[in-house]
Short mmCIF file of N, CA and C in Angstrom, two decimals:
data_model
loop_
_atom_site.label_atom_id
_atom_site.label_comp_id
_atom_site.label_asym_id
_atom_site.label_seq_id
_atom_site.Cartn_x
_atom_site.Cartn_y
_atom_site.Cartn_z
N MET X 1 4.70 9.07 2.96
CA MET X 1 5.29 10.11 2.16
C MET X 1 6.38 9.50 1.26
N PRO X 2 6.52 10.00 0.06
CA PRO X 2 7.48 9.43 -0.89
C PRO X 2 8.91 9.37 -0.37
N SER X 3 9.37 10.41 0.29
CA SER X 3 10.76 10.41 0.77
C SER X 3 10.98 9.35 1.84
N ALA X 4 10.00 9.15 2.70
CA ALA X 4 10.11 8.13 3.75
C ALA X 4 10.13 6.74 3.14
N GLN X 5 9.34 6.52 2.10
CA GLN X 5 9.32 5.21 1.45
C GLN X 5 10.70 4.87 0.89
N GLY X 6 11.32 5.83 0.23
CA GLY X 6 12.63 5.61 -0.34
C GLY X 6 13.68 5.35 0.72
N GLN X 7 13.58 6.03 1.84
CA GLN X 7 14.53 5.83 2.93
C GLN X 7 14.40 4.42 3.51
N VAL X 8 13.18 3.96 3.69
CA VAL X 8 12.97 2.62 4.24
C VAL X 8 13.56 1.57 3.30
N CYS X 9 13.29 1.69 2.02
CA CYS X 9 13.82 0.72 1.06
C CYS X 9 15.34 0.73 1.06
N GLY X 10 15.93 1.92 1.09
CA GLY X 10 17.39 2.01 1.12
C GLY X 10 17.98 1.42 2.38
N THR X 11 17.39 1.72 3.51
CA THR X 11 17.88 1.22 4.80
C THR X 11 17.77 -0.30 4.88
N GLU X 12 16.68 -0.83 4.36
CA GLU X 12 16.44 -2.27 4.44
C GLU X 12 17.04 -3.05 3.28
N GLY X 13 17.65 -2.38 2.33
CA GLY X 13 18.26 -3.05 1.18
C GLY X 13 17.24 -3.64 0.22
N ILE X 14 16.06 -3.05 0.15
CA ILE X 14 15.00 -3.55 -0.72
C ILE X 14 15.22 -2.99 -2.12
N LYS X 15 15.35 -3.91 -3.11
CA LYS X 15 15.62 -3.47 -4.47
C LYS X 15 14.55 -3.91 -5.47
N ASP X 16 13.88 -5.02 -5.23
CA ASP X 16 12.94 -5.58 -6.20
C ASP X 16 11.49 -5.28 -5.86
N LEU X 17 11.24 -4.14 -5.29
CA LEU X 17 9.89 -3.75 -4.90
C LEU X 17 9.60 -2.39 -5.50
N LYS X 18 8.47 -2.29 -6.15
CA LYS X 18 8.08 -1.01 -6.73
C LYS X 18 7.23 -0.26 -5.72
N ILE X 19 7.74 0.84 -5.22
CA ILE X 19 7.04 1.66 -4.24
C ILE X 19 6.37 2.81 -4.98
N LEU X 20 5.10 3.00 -4.70
CA LEU X 20 4.34 4.07 -5.34
C LEU X 20 3.80 5.01 -4.27
N SER X 21 3.55 6.23 -4.67
CA SER X 21 2.98 7.21 -3.75
C SER X 21 1.78 7.89 -4.39
N ASP X 22 0.76 8.11 -3.60
CA ASP X 22 -0.44 8.81 -4.05
C ASP X 22 -0.58 10.12 -3.29
N PHE X 23 0.52 10.58 -2.73
CA PHE X 23 0.51 11.74 -1.84
C PHE X 23 -0.06 12.99 -2.50
N ARG X 24 0.28 13.21 -3.74
CA ARG X 24 -0.11 14.46 -4.39
C ARG X 24 -1.47 14.40 -5.07
N TYR X 25 -1.78 13.33 -5.80
CA TYR X 25 -2.95 13.35 -6.68
C TYR X 25 -4.17 12.59 -6.16
N LYS X 26 -3.99 11.62 -5.30
CA LYS X 26 -5.08 10.87 -4.66
C LYS X 26 -5.86 9.95 -5.60
N ALA X 27 -5.46 9.79 -6.85
CA ALA X 27 -6.20 8.97 -7.81
C ALA X 27 -6.21 7.50 -7.39
N PHE X 28 -5.06 6.97 -6.95
CA PHE X 28 -5.02 5.58 -6.52
C PHE X 28 -5.96 5.35 -5.35
N GLY X 29 -5.87 6.22 -4.37
CA GLY X 29 -6.73 6.09 -3.19
C GLY X 29 -8.20 6.08 -3.53
N GLU X 30 -8.59 6.95 -4.43
CA GLU X 30 -9.99 6.99 -4.85
C GLU X 30 -10.37 5.73 -5.62
N ASN X 31 -9.54 5.33 -6.57
CA ASN X 31 -9.86 4.19 -7.43
C ASN X 31 -9.83 2.85 -6.70
N TYR X 32 -8.99 2.73 -5.68
CA TYR X 32 -8.86 1.45 -4.97
C TYR X 32 -9.54 1.44 -3.61
N GLY X 33 -10.24 2.50 -3.29
CA GLY X 33 -11.04 2.52 -2.07
C GLY X 33 -10.28 2.65 -0.77
N VAL X 34 -9.13 3.30 -0.81
CA VAL X 34 -8.33 3.43 0.41
C VAL X 34 -8.13 4.88 0.86
N LEU X 35 -8.73 5.83 0.16
CA LEU X 35 -8.60 7.23 0.53
C LEU X 35 -9.49 7.54 1.72
N LEU X 36 -8.88 8.09 2.76
CA LEU X 36 -9.64 8.46 3.95
C LEU X 36 -10.32 9.80 3.68
N GLY X 37 -11.62 9.86 3.94
CA GLY X 37 -12.37 11.04 3.56
C GLY X 37 -12.85 11.92 4.68
N LYS X 38 -12.64 11.50 5.93
CA LYS X 38 -13.18 12.29 7.04
C LYS X 38 -12.16 12.40 8.17
N GLY X 39 -12.34 13.40 8.99
CA GLY X 39 -11.53 13.55 10.19
C GLY X 39 -10.15 14.13 9.93
N SER X 40 -9.32 14.02 10.94
CA SER X 40 -7.99 14.62 10.88
C SER X 40 -7.06 13.93 9.89
N LEU X 41 -7.42 12.72 9.47
CA LEU X 41 -6.59 11.98 8.52
C LEU X 41 -7.10 12.09 7.08
N GLN X 42 -8.05 12.98 6.87
CA GLN X 42 -8.64 13.15 5.54
C GLN X 42 -7.55 13.40 4.50
N GLY X 43 -7.65 12.68 3.39
CA GLY X 43 -6.68 12.82 2.32
C GLY X 43 -5.54 11.84 2.38
N LEU X 44 -5.36 11.17 3.52
CA LEU X 44 -4.35 10.13 3.62
C LEU X 44 -4.96 8.81 3.18
N LEU X 45 -4.14 7.79 3.05
CA LEU X 45 -4.62 6.48 2.64
C LEU X 45 -4.66 5.52 3.81
N ALA X 46 -5.65 4.63 3.79
CA ALA X 46 -5.72 3.57 4.78
C ALA X 46 -4.54 2.63 4.58
N ARG X 47 -4.11 1.98 5.64
CA ARG X 47 -3.06 0.97 5.51
C ARG X 47 -3.61 -0.15 4.65
N SER X 48 -2.84 -0.53 3.66
CA SER X 48 -3.31 -1.56 2.74
C SER X 48 -2.12 -2.18 2.02
N VAL X 49 -2.34 -3.37 1.51
CA VAL X 49 -1.37 -4.02 0.64
C VAL X 49 -2.12 -4.58 -0.56
N PHE X 50 -1.48 -4.49 -1.71
CA PHE X 50 -2.03 -5.01 -2.95
C PHE X 50 -0.94 -5.82 -3.64
N ALA X 51 -1.31 -6.95 -4.21
CA ALA X 51 -0.42 -7.71 -5.08
C ALA X 51 -1.04 -7.66 -6.46
N ILE X 52 -0.27 -7.20 -7.42
CA ILE X 52 -0.76 -7.04 -8.79
C ILE X 52 0.13 -7.88 -9.69
N ASP X 53 -0.49 -8.75 -10.50
CA ASP X 53 0.30 -9.64 -11.35
C ASP X 53 0.86 -8.89 -12.57
N THR X 54 1.59 -9.61 -13.39
CA THR X 54 2.24 -8.99 -14.55
C THR X 54 1.25 -8.50 -15.60
N GLN X 55 0.01 -8.95 -15.51
CA GLN X 55 -1.04 -8.49 -16.43
C GLN X 55 -1.78 -7.27 -15.89
N GLY X 56 -1.42 -6.83 -14.69
CA GLY X 56 -2.07 -5.67 -14.09
C GLY X 56 -3.33 -6.01 -13.32
N VAL X 57 -3.54 -7.29 -13.02
CA VAL X 57 -4.72 -7.74 -12.29
C VAL X 57 -4.41 -7.83 -10.80
N VAL X 58 -5.27 -7.26 -9.98
CA VAL X 58 -5.10 -7.36 -8.53
C VAL X 58 -5.40 -8.80 -8.12
N ILE X 59 -4.39 -9.48 -7.58
CA ILE X 59 -4.59 -10.87 -7.16
C ILE X 59 -4.75 -11.00 -5.65
N TYR X 60 -4.46 -9.94 -4.94
CA TYR X 60 -4.65 -9.94 -3.48
C TYR X 60 -4.74 -8.50 -3.01
N LYS X 61 -5.63 -8.26 -2.06
CA LYS X 61 -5.65 -6.95 -1.41
C LYS X 61 -6.16 -7.11 0.01
N GLU X 62 -5.64 -6.27 0.86
CA GLU X 62 -6.13 -6.18 2.24
C GLU X 62 -6.12 -4.71 2.62
N ILE X 63 -7.27 -4.22 3.04
CA ILE X 63 -7.40 -2.85 3.52
C ILE X 63 -7.68 -2.93 5.01
N VAL X 64 -6.78 -2.41 5.81
CA VAL X 64 -6.88 -2.51 7.26
C VAL X 64 -7.84 -1.43 7.76
N LYS X 65 -8.81 -1.83 8.55
CA LYS X 65 -9.81 -0.88 9.06
C LYS X 65 -9.28 -0.05 10.22
N ASN X 66 -8.47 -0.65 11.06
CA ASN X 66 -7.91 0.04 12.22
C ASN X 66 -6.51 0.54 11.86
N LEU X 67 -6.33 1.84 11.81
CA LEU X 67 -5.05 2.41 11.39
C LEU X 67 -3.90 2.07 12.33
N LEU X 68 -4.20 1.59 13.51
CA LEU X 68 -3.14 1.21 14.44
C LEU X 68 -2.61 -0.19 14.18
N GLU X 69 -3.28 -0.92 13.30
CA GLU X 69 -2.86 -2.28 12.96
C GLU X 69 -2.20 -2.29 11.59
N GLU X 70 -1.45 -3.36 11.35
CA GLU X 70 -0.80 -3.51 10.05
C GLU X 70 -1.47 -4.63 9.28
N PRO X 71 -1.29 -4.65 7.97
CA PRO X 71 -1.84 -5.76 7.18
C PRO X 71 -1.19 -7.08 7.59
N ASN X 72 -1.83 -8.17 7.23
CA ASN X 72 -1.29 -9.49 7.50
C ASN X 72 -0.28 -9.83 6.41
N TYR X 73 0.97 -9.53 6.66
CA TYR X 73 2.01 -9.72 5.66
C TYR X 73 2.26 -11.19 5.36
N GLU X 74 2.00 -12.07 6.31
CA GLU X 74 2.20 -13.50 6.08
C GLU X 74 1.29 -14.01 4.97
N VAL X 75 0.04 -13.57 4.97
CA VAL X 75 -0.90 -13.97 3.92
C VAL X 75 -0.41 -13.43 2.57
N LEU X 76 0.01 -12.19 2.56
CA LEU X 76 0.53 -11.60 1.32
C LEU X 76 1.71 -12.40 0.80
N LEU X 77 2.64 -12.75 1.66
CA LEU X 77 3.81 -13.52 1.24
C LEU X 77 3.42 -14.87 0.66
N LYS X 78 2.42 -15.53 1.24
CA LYS X 78 1.95 -16.80 0.70
C LYS X 78 1.40 -16.63 -0.71
N VAL X 79 0.64 -15.57 -0.92
CA VAL X 79 0.09 -15.29 -2.25
C VAL X 79 1.23 -15.04 -3.25
N LEU X 80 2.22 -14.29 -2.84
CA LEU X 80 3.33 -13.96 -3.73
C LEU X 80 4.17 -15.17 -4.08
N LYS X 81 4.20 -16.16 -3.22
CA LYS X 81 5.00 -17.37 -3.47
C LYS X 81 4.31 -18.35 -4.39
N GLN X 82 3.03 -18.15 -4.65
CA GLN X 82 2.29 -19.07 -5.51
C GLN X 82 2.69 -18.91 -6.96
#
């Protein structure tokens, strides 16, 4: 949820990260293949991370299949450091 995202960033002192929400319109979820379409979680997004370069090109993505698990942040950090 958008309000929770802002709270986490504020609490953790995160300033250089652009947080986006697809809570209302679902366009991102549909376009990037992360919108859950069935069951009690229908309409929510799968856990995922995307790294998008300055040209708008997705250079890394991970979509987690098990909602109880988190993405591999270490791999993402390696990509971002390149």
